[in-house]
XYZ file of C-alpha atoms in Angstrom:
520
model
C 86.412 143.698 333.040
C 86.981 143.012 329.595
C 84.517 140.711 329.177
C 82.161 142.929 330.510
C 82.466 145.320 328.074
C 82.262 143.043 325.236
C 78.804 141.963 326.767
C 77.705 145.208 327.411
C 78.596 145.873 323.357
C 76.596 142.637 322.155
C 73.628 143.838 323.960
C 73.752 147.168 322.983
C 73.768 146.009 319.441
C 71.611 142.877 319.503
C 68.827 145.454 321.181
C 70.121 147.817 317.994
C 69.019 144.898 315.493
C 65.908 143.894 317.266
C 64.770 147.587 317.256
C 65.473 147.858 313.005
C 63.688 144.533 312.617
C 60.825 145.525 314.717
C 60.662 149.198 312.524
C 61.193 146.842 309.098
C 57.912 145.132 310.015
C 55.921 147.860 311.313
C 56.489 150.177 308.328
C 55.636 146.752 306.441
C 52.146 145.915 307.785
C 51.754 150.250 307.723
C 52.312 150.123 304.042
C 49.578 151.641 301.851
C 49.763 149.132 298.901
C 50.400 145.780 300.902
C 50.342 143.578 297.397
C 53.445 145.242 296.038
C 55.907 144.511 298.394
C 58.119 142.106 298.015
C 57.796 139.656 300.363
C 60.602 137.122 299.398
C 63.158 139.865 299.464
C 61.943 141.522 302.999
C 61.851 137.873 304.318
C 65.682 137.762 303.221
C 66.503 140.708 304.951
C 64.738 139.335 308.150
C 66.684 136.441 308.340
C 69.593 138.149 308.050
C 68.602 140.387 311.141
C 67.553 137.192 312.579
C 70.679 135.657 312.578
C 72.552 138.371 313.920
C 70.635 138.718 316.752
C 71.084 135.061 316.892
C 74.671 135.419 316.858
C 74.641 138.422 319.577
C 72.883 136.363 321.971
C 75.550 133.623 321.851
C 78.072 136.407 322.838
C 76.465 137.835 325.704
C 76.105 134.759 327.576
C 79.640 133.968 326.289
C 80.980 136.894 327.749
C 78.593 136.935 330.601
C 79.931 133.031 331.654
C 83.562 134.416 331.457
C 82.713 137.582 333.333
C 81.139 135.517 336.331
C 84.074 133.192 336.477
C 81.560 130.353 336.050
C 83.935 126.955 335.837
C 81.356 125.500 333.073
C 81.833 122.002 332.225
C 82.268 120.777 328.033
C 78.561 119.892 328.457
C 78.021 123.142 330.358
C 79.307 125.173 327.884
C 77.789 123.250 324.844
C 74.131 123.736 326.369
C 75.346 127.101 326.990
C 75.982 128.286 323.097
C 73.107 125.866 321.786
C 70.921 127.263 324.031
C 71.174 131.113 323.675
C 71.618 130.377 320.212
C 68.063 129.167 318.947
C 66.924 130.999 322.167
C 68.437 134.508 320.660
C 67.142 133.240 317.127
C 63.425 132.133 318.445
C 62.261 135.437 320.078
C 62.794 137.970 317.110
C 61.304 135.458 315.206
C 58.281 135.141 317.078
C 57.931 138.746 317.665
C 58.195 139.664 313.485
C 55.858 136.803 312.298
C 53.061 138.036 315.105
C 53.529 141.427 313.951
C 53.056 140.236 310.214
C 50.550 137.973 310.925
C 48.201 139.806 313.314
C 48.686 143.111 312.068
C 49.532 142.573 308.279
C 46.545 143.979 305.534
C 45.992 141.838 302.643
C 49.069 139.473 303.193
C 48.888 136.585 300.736
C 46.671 133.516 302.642
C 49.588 130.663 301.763
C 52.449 133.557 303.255
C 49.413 134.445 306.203
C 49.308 130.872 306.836
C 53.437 130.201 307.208
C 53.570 132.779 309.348
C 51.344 131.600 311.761
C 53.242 128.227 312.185
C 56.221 130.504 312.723
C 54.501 131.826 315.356
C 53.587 128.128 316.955
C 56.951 127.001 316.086
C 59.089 129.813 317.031
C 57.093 129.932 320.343
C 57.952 125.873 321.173
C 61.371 126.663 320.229
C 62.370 129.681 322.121
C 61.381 127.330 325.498
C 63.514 125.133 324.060
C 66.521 127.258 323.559
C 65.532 128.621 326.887
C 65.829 125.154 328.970
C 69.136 124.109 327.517
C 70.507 128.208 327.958
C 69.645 128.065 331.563
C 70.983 124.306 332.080
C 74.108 125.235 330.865
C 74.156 127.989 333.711
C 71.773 126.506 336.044
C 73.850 125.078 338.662
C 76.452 128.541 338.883
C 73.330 131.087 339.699
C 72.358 132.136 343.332
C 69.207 131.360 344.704
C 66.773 131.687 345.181
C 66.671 134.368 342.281
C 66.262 137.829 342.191
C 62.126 138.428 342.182
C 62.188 142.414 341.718
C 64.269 145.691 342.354
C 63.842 147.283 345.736
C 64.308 151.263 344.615
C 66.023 151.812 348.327
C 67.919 148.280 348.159
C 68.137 147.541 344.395
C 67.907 143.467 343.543
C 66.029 141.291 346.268
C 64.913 137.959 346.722
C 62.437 136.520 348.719
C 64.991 134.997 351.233
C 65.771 138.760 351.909
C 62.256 139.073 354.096
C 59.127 140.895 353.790
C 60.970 144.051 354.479
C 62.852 143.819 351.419
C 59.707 143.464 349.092
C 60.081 144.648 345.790
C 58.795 148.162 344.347
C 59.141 146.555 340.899
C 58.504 142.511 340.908
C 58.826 139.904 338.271
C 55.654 138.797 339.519
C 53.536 142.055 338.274
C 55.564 142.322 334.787
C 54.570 138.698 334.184
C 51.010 139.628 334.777
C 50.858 142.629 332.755
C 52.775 140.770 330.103
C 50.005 138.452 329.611
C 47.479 140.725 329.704
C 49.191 142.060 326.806
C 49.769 139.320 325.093
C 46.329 138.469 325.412
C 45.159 141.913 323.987
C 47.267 141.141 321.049
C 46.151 138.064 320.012
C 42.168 139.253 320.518
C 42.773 142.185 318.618
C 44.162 140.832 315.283
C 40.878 138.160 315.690
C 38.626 140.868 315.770
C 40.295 142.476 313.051
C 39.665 139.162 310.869
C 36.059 139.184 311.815
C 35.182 143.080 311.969
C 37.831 144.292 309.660
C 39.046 146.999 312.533
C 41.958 146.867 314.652
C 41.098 148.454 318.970
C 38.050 147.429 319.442
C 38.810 146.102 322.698
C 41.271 148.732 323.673
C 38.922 150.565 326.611
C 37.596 146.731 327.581
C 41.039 146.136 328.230
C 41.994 149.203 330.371
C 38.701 148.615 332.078
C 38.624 144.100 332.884
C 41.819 144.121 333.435
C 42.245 146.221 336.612
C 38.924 144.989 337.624
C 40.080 141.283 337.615
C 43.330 142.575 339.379
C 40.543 144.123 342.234
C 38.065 140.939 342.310
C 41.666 139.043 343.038
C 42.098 140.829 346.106
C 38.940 140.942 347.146
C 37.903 136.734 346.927
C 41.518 136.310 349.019
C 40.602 138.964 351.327
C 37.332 137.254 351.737
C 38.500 133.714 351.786
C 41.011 134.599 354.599
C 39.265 137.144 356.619
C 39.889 135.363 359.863
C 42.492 132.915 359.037
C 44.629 136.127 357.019
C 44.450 137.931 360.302
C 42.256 140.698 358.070
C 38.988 141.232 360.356
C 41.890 141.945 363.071
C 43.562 144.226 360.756
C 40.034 146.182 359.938
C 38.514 146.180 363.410
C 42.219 147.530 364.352
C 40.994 150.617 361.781
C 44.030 149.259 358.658
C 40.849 149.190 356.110
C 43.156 149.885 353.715
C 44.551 146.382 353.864
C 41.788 145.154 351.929
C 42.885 146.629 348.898
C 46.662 146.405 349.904
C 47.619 143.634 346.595
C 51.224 144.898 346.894
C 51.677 143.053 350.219
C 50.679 139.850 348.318
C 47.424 137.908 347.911
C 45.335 137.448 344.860
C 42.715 134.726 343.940
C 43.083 134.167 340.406
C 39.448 132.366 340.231
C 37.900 135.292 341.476
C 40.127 137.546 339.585
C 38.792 135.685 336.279
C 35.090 136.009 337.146
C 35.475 139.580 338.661
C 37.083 140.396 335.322
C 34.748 138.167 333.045
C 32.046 140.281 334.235
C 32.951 143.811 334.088
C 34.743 142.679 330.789
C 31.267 141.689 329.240
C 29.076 144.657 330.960
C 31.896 147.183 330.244
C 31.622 145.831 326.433
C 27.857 145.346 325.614
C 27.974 149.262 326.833
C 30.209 150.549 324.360
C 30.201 148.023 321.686
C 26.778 147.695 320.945
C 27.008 147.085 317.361
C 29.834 144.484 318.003
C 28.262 140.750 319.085
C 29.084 139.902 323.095
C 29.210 136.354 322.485
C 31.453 136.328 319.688
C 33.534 138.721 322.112
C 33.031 136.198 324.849
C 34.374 133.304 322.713
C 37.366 135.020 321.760
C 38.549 137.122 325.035
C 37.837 134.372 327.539
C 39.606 130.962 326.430
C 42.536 133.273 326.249
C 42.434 134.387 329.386
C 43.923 130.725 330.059
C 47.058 132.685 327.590
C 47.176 135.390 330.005
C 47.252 133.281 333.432
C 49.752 130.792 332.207
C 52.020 133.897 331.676
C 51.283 135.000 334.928
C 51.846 131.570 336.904
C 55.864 132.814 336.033
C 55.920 135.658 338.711
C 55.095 132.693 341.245
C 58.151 130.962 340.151
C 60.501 134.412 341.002
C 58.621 134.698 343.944
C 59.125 130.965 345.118
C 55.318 130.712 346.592
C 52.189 128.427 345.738
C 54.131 125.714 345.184
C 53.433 122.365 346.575
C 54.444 119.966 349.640
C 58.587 118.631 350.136
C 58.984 115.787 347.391
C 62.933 114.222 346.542
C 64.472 116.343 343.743
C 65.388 112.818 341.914
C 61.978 112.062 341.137
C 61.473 115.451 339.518
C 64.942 115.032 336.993
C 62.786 116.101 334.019
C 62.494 119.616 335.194
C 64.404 122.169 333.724
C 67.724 122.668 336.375
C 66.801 126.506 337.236
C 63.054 125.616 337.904
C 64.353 122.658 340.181
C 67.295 124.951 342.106
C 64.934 127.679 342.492
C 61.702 124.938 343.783
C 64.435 124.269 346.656
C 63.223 127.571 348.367
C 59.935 128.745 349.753
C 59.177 132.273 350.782
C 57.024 130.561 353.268
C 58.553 127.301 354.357
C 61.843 128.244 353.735
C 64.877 125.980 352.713
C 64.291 122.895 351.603
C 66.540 119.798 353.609
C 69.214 118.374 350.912
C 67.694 116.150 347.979
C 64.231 117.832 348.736
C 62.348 120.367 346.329
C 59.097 121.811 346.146
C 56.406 120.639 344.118
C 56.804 123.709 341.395
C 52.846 123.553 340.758
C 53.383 127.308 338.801
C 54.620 124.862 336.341
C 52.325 122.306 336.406
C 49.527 125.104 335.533
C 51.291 126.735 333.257
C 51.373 123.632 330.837
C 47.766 123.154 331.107
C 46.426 126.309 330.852
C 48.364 126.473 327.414
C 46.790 123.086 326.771
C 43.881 124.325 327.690
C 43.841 127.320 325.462
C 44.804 125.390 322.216
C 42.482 122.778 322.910
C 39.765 125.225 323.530
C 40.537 127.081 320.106
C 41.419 124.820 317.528
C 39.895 121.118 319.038
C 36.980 122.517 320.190
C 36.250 125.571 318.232
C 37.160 124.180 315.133
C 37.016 120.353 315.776
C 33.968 120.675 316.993
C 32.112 123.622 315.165
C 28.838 122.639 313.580
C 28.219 121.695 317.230
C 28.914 124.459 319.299
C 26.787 127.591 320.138
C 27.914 130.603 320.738
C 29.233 130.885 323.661
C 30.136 127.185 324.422
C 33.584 128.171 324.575
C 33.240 130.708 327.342
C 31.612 127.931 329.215
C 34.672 125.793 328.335
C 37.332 128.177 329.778
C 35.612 128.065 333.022
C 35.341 123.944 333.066
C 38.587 123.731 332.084
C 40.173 126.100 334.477
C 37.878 125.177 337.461
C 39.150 121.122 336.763
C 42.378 122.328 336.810
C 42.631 123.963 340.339
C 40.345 121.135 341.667
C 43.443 118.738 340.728
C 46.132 121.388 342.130
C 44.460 122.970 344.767
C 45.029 119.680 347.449
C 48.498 119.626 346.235
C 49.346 123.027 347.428
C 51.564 123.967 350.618
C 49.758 123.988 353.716
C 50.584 127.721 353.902
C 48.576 128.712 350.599
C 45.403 126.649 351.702
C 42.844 129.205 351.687
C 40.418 129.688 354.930
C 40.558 128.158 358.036
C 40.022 124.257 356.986
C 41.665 124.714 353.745
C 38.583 124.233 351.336
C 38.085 127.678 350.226
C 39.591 127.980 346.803
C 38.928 124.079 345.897
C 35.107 124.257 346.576
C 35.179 127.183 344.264
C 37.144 125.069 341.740
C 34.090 122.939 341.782
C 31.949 125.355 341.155
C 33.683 126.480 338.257
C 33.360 122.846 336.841
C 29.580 122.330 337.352
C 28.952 125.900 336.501
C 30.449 125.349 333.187
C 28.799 122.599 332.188
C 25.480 124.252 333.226
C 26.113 127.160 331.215
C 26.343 125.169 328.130
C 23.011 123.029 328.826
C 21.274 126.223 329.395
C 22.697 127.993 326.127
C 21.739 125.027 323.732
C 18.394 124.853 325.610
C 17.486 128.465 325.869
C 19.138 128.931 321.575
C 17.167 125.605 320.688
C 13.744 126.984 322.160
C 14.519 130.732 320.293
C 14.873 128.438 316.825
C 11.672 126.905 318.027
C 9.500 129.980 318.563
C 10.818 131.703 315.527
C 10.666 128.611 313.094
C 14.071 128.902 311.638
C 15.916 126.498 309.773
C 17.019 122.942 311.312
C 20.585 122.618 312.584
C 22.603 121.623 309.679
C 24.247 118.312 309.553
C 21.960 116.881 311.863
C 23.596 113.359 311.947
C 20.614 111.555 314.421
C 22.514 108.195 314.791
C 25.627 110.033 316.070
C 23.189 112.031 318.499
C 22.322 109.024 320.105
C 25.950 107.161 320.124
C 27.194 110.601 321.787
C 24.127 110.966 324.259
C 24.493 106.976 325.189
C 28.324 107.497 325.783
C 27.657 110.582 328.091
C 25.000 108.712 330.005
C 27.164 105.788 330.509
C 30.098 107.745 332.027
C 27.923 110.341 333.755
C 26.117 107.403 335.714
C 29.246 105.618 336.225
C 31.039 108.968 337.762
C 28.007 109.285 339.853
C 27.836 105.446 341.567
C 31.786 105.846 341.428
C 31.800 109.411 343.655
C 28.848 108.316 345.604
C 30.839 105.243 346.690
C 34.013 107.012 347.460
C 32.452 110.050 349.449
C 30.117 106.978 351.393
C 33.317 105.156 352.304
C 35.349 108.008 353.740
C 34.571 110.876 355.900
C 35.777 114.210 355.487
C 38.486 115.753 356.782
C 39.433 118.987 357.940
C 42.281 119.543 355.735
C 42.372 119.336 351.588
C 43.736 116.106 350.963
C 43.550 113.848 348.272
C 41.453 110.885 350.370
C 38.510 108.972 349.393
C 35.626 111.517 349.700
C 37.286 114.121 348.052
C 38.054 112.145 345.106
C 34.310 110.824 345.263
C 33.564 114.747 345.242
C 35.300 115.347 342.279
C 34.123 112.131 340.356
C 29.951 113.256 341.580
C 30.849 116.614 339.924
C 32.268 115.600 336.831
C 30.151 113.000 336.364
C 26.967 115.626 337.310
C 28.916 117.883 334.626
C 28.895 115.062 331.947
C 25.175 114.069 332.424
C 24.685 117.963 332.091
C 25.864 117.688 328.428
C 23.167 115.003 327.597
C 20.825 118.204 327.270
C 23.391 119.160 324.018
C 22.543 115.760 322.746
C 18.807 115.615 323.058
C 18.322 118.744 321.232
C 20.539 117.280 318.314
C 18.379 114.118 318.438
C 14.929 115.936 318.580
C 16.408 118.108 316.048
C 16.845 114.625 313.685
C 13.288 114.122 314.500
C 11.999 116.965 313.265
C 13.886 116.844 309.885
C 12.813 113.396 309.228
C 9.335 114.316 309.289
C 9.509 117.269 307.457
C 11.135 115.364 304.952
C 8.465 112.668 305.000
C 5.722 115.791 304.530
């Protein structure tokens, strides 16, 4: 009991800390003369609040291990302390510097600019402190874990049954987190291009339920006779269309549902603001929002992938792997057997994706891009992604009746991406064209054509490669990675690459045109 208490103490005061830190920094960036504070000495103080939170955090698991009677190994209990101690250390960190950073007027660029890797660095840490805290504890927990509360039952899991479905999940805080998160970040960019912070406050409160809505309604459509729905409706339960808290959502449908309304909702009311720079900067991060997301499908131990041996997953953290050993759907897993944890698998790359999309691309690659080029990106780069993960799903999460649902709509994504951005640099070079502006700057013509000769070479080569592969193969009736499928995949990308020639040959014509008007 004692130990309790003392836990119950450290929380009360490491929440106590937080909650002054969080106030120091608000009434910071809320400041009416921003140059005159004094930024070493509130930066002192911070670390100092910091570090006792730090500290805090160390005790509660401390007291939390002793409480539970956990027998913790040396090893156990040094991943333990290590853990929860950057962990405890990493999150008010992260929390301060956004707040700074995003919402700070007229902080010095050099202090801007440190705060900002804070953020990146704080962010890599806290998943750091975070796998060694849970290791420590890992293999003492009960599992599957606790996905929600159950107001009549209190904590459930999803070995507890259907009956025993949460009123408040893991899985909907995780979404609504991200959306957050996602708010957050697109607001302070705004604020650096428009000088105004809520912009996109009534876009939010208007895409984001709409997204939720178009999730429903793609899985609803892509398992009207295979989901048992068309029974369900002729049967006169209509209202298990709309019934998301039974479980079901299409996150590619939930993006382009929300895409949509999003940008219609905004050209409305934000006339004076420009869509495509909204587009730019709200839909890359979407990738923010869904990686965020994937987490509730860990709690909930679903769309995961087929039986593999634990051994040949060792790299994964030990709670991921414990918890992979259940499915809500296929149940235990035999000894030495996990399941493919593909939440995790997405997660990382839609995190690579967004960073690659916003600093690579739309920095990297700027004096190339068009507006809206980045838009088109999100949706290559998330389509590729479920095309790779969507075969290596569970039987049970196979959308429609032969399991191709969701994975031809992946390919869609793909080639529908890459045809967005042909058409924008077409449809923006012949604009230029009609109105006689300027030539692209920086036109470098011999680079145009080592660019456009690279694309054609793979594009071709993907072609032959896919044609070949789908020719050899027939199809089956499940998704499976076999020869056609792969030649599928290889057809579209390589479609999707020749697609991007058109970028090229406007950047080549463009070189053209400036050599002759130079020679006039």
């Amino acid at each position: 009991m004692v130990p309790l208490i003392f836990m119950i103490i450290f929380i009360i005061a490491a929440l106590a800390i937080f909650g002054f830190a969080i106030y120091k920094a608000i009434k910071i960036v809320k400041f009416p003369m921003p140059k005159t504070i004094n930024y070493p000495q509130e930066i002192k103080m911070f670390i100092y609040l910091i570090g006792a939170i730090g500290i805090s955090t160390v005790l509660i698991f401390v007291f939390l291990a002793m409480y539970q009677l956990y027998p913790l190994a040396p090893g156990d209990w040094a991943s333990l302390i290590f853990g929860s101690l950057i962990f405890g250390l990493s999150i008010p960190t992260f929390v301060l510097s956004f707040i700074l950073h995003y919402y700070g007027k007229e902080i010095e660029s050099k202090i801007d600019k440190k705060l900002f890797i804070t953020i990146i660095a704080s962010g890599i840490i806290f998943f750091i402190g975070l796998w060694l805290l849970t290791n420590g504890i890992a293999d003492y927990l009960v599992y599957p874990l606790v996905n929600g509360i159950n107001f009549s039952k209190g904590f459930v899991t999803p070995a507890m049954g259907a009956s025993n479905k949460p009123n408040l999940a893991w899985y909907a805080i995780c979404i609504l987190g991200g959306a957050l998160l996602v708010y957050a970040i697109c607001d302070h960019r705004f604020y650096v291009e428009y000088g105004k912070h809520g912009i996109l406050e009534s876009t939010l409160f208007v895409a984001f339920p709409a997204g939720i809505v178009f999730a429903r309604l793609g899985y609803v459509i892509g398992e009207w006779e295979h989901g048992g729905f068309a029974e369900r409706v002729a049967n006169g339960e209509w209202w298990s269309i709309f019934a998301a808290w039974e479980g079901g959502l299409t996150v590619i449908s939930g993006a382009l549902g929300g895409i949509i309304i999003g940008v219609i909702w905004f050209i409305w009311r934000n006339r004076k603001y420009s869509i495509w720079i909204a587009m730019d900067v709200i839909v890359p991060c979407i990738l923010v929002a869904q990686a965020v997301g994937r987490w509730g499908n860990f709690f909930n131990c679903e769309v995961h992938g087929n039986l593999v041996n634990a051994s040949e997953w060792w790299f994964l953290p030990k709670i991921i792997a414990n918890n992979a050993a259940f499915s809500e759907s296929g149940g235990w897993a035999p000894d030495g057997k996990i399941y493919v944890p593909l939440f995790f698998i997405e997660f990382l790359t839609n995190l690579t994706g967004y960073f690659l999309i916003r600093f690579a691309i739309g920095k990297g690659l700027r004096k190339y891009l068009e507006l809206g080029d980045l838009s088109a990106s999100y949706i290559i780069w998330y389509g590729m992604t479920r095309v790779v993960l969507e075969p290596l799903r569970f039987s049970a999460y196979n959308m429609g009746n032969d399991g191709y649902y969701s994975w031809m709509w992946s390919i869609v994504f793909v080639l529908g991406g890459a045809f967005a951005i042909a058409l924008n640099h077409v449809v923006r070079h012949i604009i230029r064209l009609k109105k006689k502006e300027p030539f692209i700057a920086n036109v470098n013509k011999p680079f145009s054509f080592g660019v456009a000769g690279t694309l054609l070479v793979v594009g071709l080569a993907l072609v032959i490669l896919g044609s070949v592969f789908m020719g050899t193969n027939v199809q089956s009736n499940s998704l499976e990675f076999n020869k056609f499928n792969n030649g599928f995949i290889l057809l579209i990308v390589g479609l999707s690459v020749l697609l991007m020639l058109v970028c090229s040959a406007i950047y080549i014509a463009q070189g053209f045109r400036k050599e002759k008007a130079n020679e006039k």
